[in-house]
């Protein structure tokens, strides 16, 4: 199994972690040589030195140094600080440098350079556009950015593998997500980080801000609150509401599963799936697989197999889940649940299963171990035991990544001004992603396309739009009526 | 008094109103000539004809036609529709064309083209940035866009001269405002149009969304709700909250007044001001002028002079206003209030006063007639009667326009990460705007700089930042501590 290079925790294999140190030191002959030799002795590798400013007494330089990792870089900096008169103004690595000042900005789509521009885009011209929308609210889809704009809404309670870090610390993730929306699908997505954990309040806020948006992407909101919030917003808003951690994951998992089943030659109706982790993602993956034909699912969480009336760790969402899964009932651990399964789907935590567990699965076992950043079982551990392995990571084959879904899905939704995202549209997205991998290309190590495969967005957008039309939730007619704006 | 060209209601003097008609008609010899001569007979002037698509049976062309105004253009289109087989697919003028698809977009500040980019700006790299913010929330100002981002919040209850047109119809105005923030001050401002009129709800929503923003610009929210909303948000948030209709207007009015007083040679302490219109703008202008030294203000609204205990049309905000103004008390009309005033400040409605009223003002009368789009009195009517006249319009000299304030003000505020916008900062902004007009340039027809004068933003930002430091509300130290992000 080939493991590719990747920056995990800022460490790049092959020593390509670099830190840029802004150094302010006395302007004396020999100083730079002294600095350079101290860096060398500390095991650092200077890759560039740039002058920032200088006068007779001081020099300010940016020194870029290769190190093993961030701890090593910190040690190099501490050593440098011992040089008399040497000050570190700032030090950042590549990841932090790329975050300075944020990752997204507003861009004007037309110029405002002249008086005439100003009277076009602002007063007095804009008054006519506002009047047109007041008379017919539907034209807001044409005459404003609403039709291309999505709110990325989070309260920061379930961010990546970090958990409840709050709305402000979640902002870099939402900015990153906004970048992906823009880069892959030309969707304008703005982060809205909410300082509240109250589901009622979140529903109220999202409903209040909805007029300016064509869709709502809920993100990194913890279960079970996320279920109620999404359900209520879907019912009360006339624009699509999509909790990506649930449904984005479910769509991509199903895409990978459809292709994996082609390889092992099993019918989806016949398989047994063990779902490990029954939070936002696990619940949605279960529903999605069931919608696609899976009959037998056993869910497991930290209290073991989920079954109706379990004495520990239940809530209304889990009771509902228990009723819909696990036809054989009864308690047990993940090790019991995985025995005899055709598919293990992990959306839980690191190292929960091992090779022995996978050995007890059915022939041609399919293991999707998607815990972040460390999977439920490392792919190398089950090489030759499982037939097909996928993870959420980019350093193993078969990366199951939401980026394969949400850009194309929202592109399709906005293109037809859909009122909602229904199951038919999600199934269409999953089939579109799966179909990007051709029969000829399909193999145990290639069941899901790369996130950089540009065909994915186009295919997903097209199929989602078609499904929206077919299910009657597209607001835009295929043939648009004449638009006269005067 | 020179009146300059301007597009009001889409009409440009000199016949430069143009409409672009997308025409779909049978592909037959002589059709285009027929269309052209019908347009000519209807008084239209074809300026260009572009081919969009064609096949053997149909032609689709964009025909751009000069007309007198939108009504004339509509008549031309109606005439064209009578040609057998001729269809109008769409027709828009310049203003509407510039609004298609909205006026703003999201822009990525760094590329996401490669796997390495992706791991920098999204997972796994972003997790380190989020962790750094979770450990020290203040670094969100450095590592996200928060420090350059403003929410433009409206509920669409008092939009331009249009009144309560709702949040969606307000969106084009907010997009226009966002463009001006970007163009003039490189501030990233995103429109948030709220579907609620409840002040409690608005306060809750703005507090909830605040973590991602460095400042809040309240816009076009009707009085008296705007007073309570702003006051509560100012008290409860640690970022600046600024209702532009109130304070932006007040800052620019004060700037114009300071320069006007230089010309007439009166001291600000000695003047008597009649304020006509005591809504958001009138109240804030009064407070601002009083902060700058004005002692005698008489406020007038639709019920006449505002005085304590007036039987009609009072509310708590007006009672407070009455206590702080009008030292002589007593009822009366705007015609009574203007008599003996040195300054008339109109922020009300069209044609409320006339030349006779202005004749009863003190010598060297200053008239700021700012009702939108038609002023309280047209400048031509009082030429030679008032010494100095200003309006909100760009087709007369002395345009009092909020664009002179808000971009530079927020630039300064964000530059120092101010916690609030206080009176000292607003006074600094007014003085900075006034000072852009030099003593040598100052004249009756040039008391306020052009909105396109780039010196304004720089001067306002600098002085506002200095005032924030001086009053202890700047979060950023003048000399920043070393930032080590690894």
mmCIF file with all atom_site columns, C-alpha atoms in Angstrom, chain A residues 244-256 280-281 283-289 370 402 426 430:
data_model
loop_
_atom_site.group_PDB
_atom_site.id
_atom_site.type_symbol
_atom_site.label_atom_id
_atom_site.label_alt_id
_atom_site.label_comp_id
_atom_site.label_asym_id
_atom_site.label_entity_id
_atom_site.label_seq_id
_atom_site.pdbx_PDB_ins_code
_atom_site.Cartn_x
_atom_site.Cartn_y
_atom_site.Cartn_z
_atom_site.occupancy
_atom_site.B_iso_or_equiv
_atom_site.pdbx_formal_charge
_atom_site.auth_seq_id
_atom_site.auth_comp_id
_atom_site.auth_asym_id
_atom_site.auth_atom_id
_atom_site.pdbx_PDB_model_num
ATOM 1  C CA . UNK A 1 244 ? -22.417 18.698 5.239  1.00 0.00 ? 244 UNK A CA 1
ATOM 2  C CA . UNK A 1 245 ? -20.976 16.564 8.059  1.00 0.00 ? 245 UNK A CA 1
ATOM 3  C CA . UNK A 1 246 ? -24.064 14.374 7.735  1.00 0.00 ? 246 UNK A CA 1
ATOM 4  C CA . UNK A 1 247 ? -25.074 14.317 4.121  1.00 0.00 ? 247 UNK A CA 1
ATOM 5  C CA . UNK A 1 248 ? -21.864 15.303 2.361  1.00 0.00 ? 248 UNK A CA 1
ATOM 6  C CA . UNK A 1 249 ? -20.121 12.413 4.098  1.00 0.00 ? 249 UNK A CA 1
ATOM 7  C CA . UNK A 1 250 ? -23.041 10.070 3.364  1.00 0.00 ? 250 UNK A CA 1
ATOM 8  C CA . UNK A 1 251 ? -23.029 10.939 -0.346 1.00 0.00 ? 251 UNK A CA 1
ATOM 9  C CA . UNK A 1 252 ? -19.306 10.290 -0.745 1.00 0.00 ? 252 UNK A CA 1
ATOM 10 C CA . UNK A 1 253 ? -19.426 7.108  1.348  1.00 0.00 ? 253 UNK A CA 1
ATOM 11 C CA . UNK A 1 254 ? -22.237 5.768  -0.811 1.00 0.00 ? 254 UNK A CA 1
ATOM 12 C CA . UNK A 1 255 ? -20.303 6.655  -3.976 1.00 0.00 ? 255 UNK A CA 1
ATOM 13 C CA . UNK A 1 256 ? -17.299 4.715  -2.688 1.00 0.00 ? 256 UNK A CA 1
ATOM 14 C CA . UNK A 1 280 ? -24.045 13.161 12.620 1.00 0.00 ? 280 UNK A CA 1
ATOM 15 C CA . UNK A 1 281 ? -22.072 11.302 9.941  1.00 0.00 ? 281 UNK A CA 1
ATOM 16 C CA . UNK A 1 283 ? -26.632 8.433  11.153 1.00 0.00 ? 283 UNK A CA 1
ATOM 17 C CA . UNK A 1 284 ? -26.711 10.073 7.744  1.00 0.00 ? 284 UNK A CA 1
ATOM 18 C CA . UNK A 1 285 ? -24.524 7.367  6.158  1.00 0.00 ? 285 UNK A CA 1
ATOM 19 C CA . UNK A 1 286 ? -26.928 4.745  7.484  1.00 0.00 ? 286 UNK A CA 1
ATOM 20 C CA . UNK A 1 287 ? -29.979 6.528  6.051  1.00 0.00 ? 287 UNK A CA 1
ATOM 21 C CA . UNK A 1 288 ? -28.255 7.045  2.723  1.00 0.00 ? 288 UNK A CA 1
ATOM 22 C CA . UNK A 1 289 ? -27.161 3.407  2.423  1.00 0.00 ? 289 UNK A CA 1
ATOM 23 C CA . UNK A 1 370 ? -12.663 7.403  8.326  1.00 0.00 ? 370 UNK A CA 1
ATOM 24 C CA . UNK A 1 402 ? -16.557 15.724 1.342  1.00 0.00 ? 402 UNK A CA 1
ATOM 25 C CA . UNK A 1 426 ? -28.264 13.165 -2.816 1.00 0.00 ? 426 UNK A CA 1
ATOM 26 C CA . UNK A 1 430 ? -23.489 9.734  -5.125 1.00 0.00 ? 430 UNK A CA 1
#
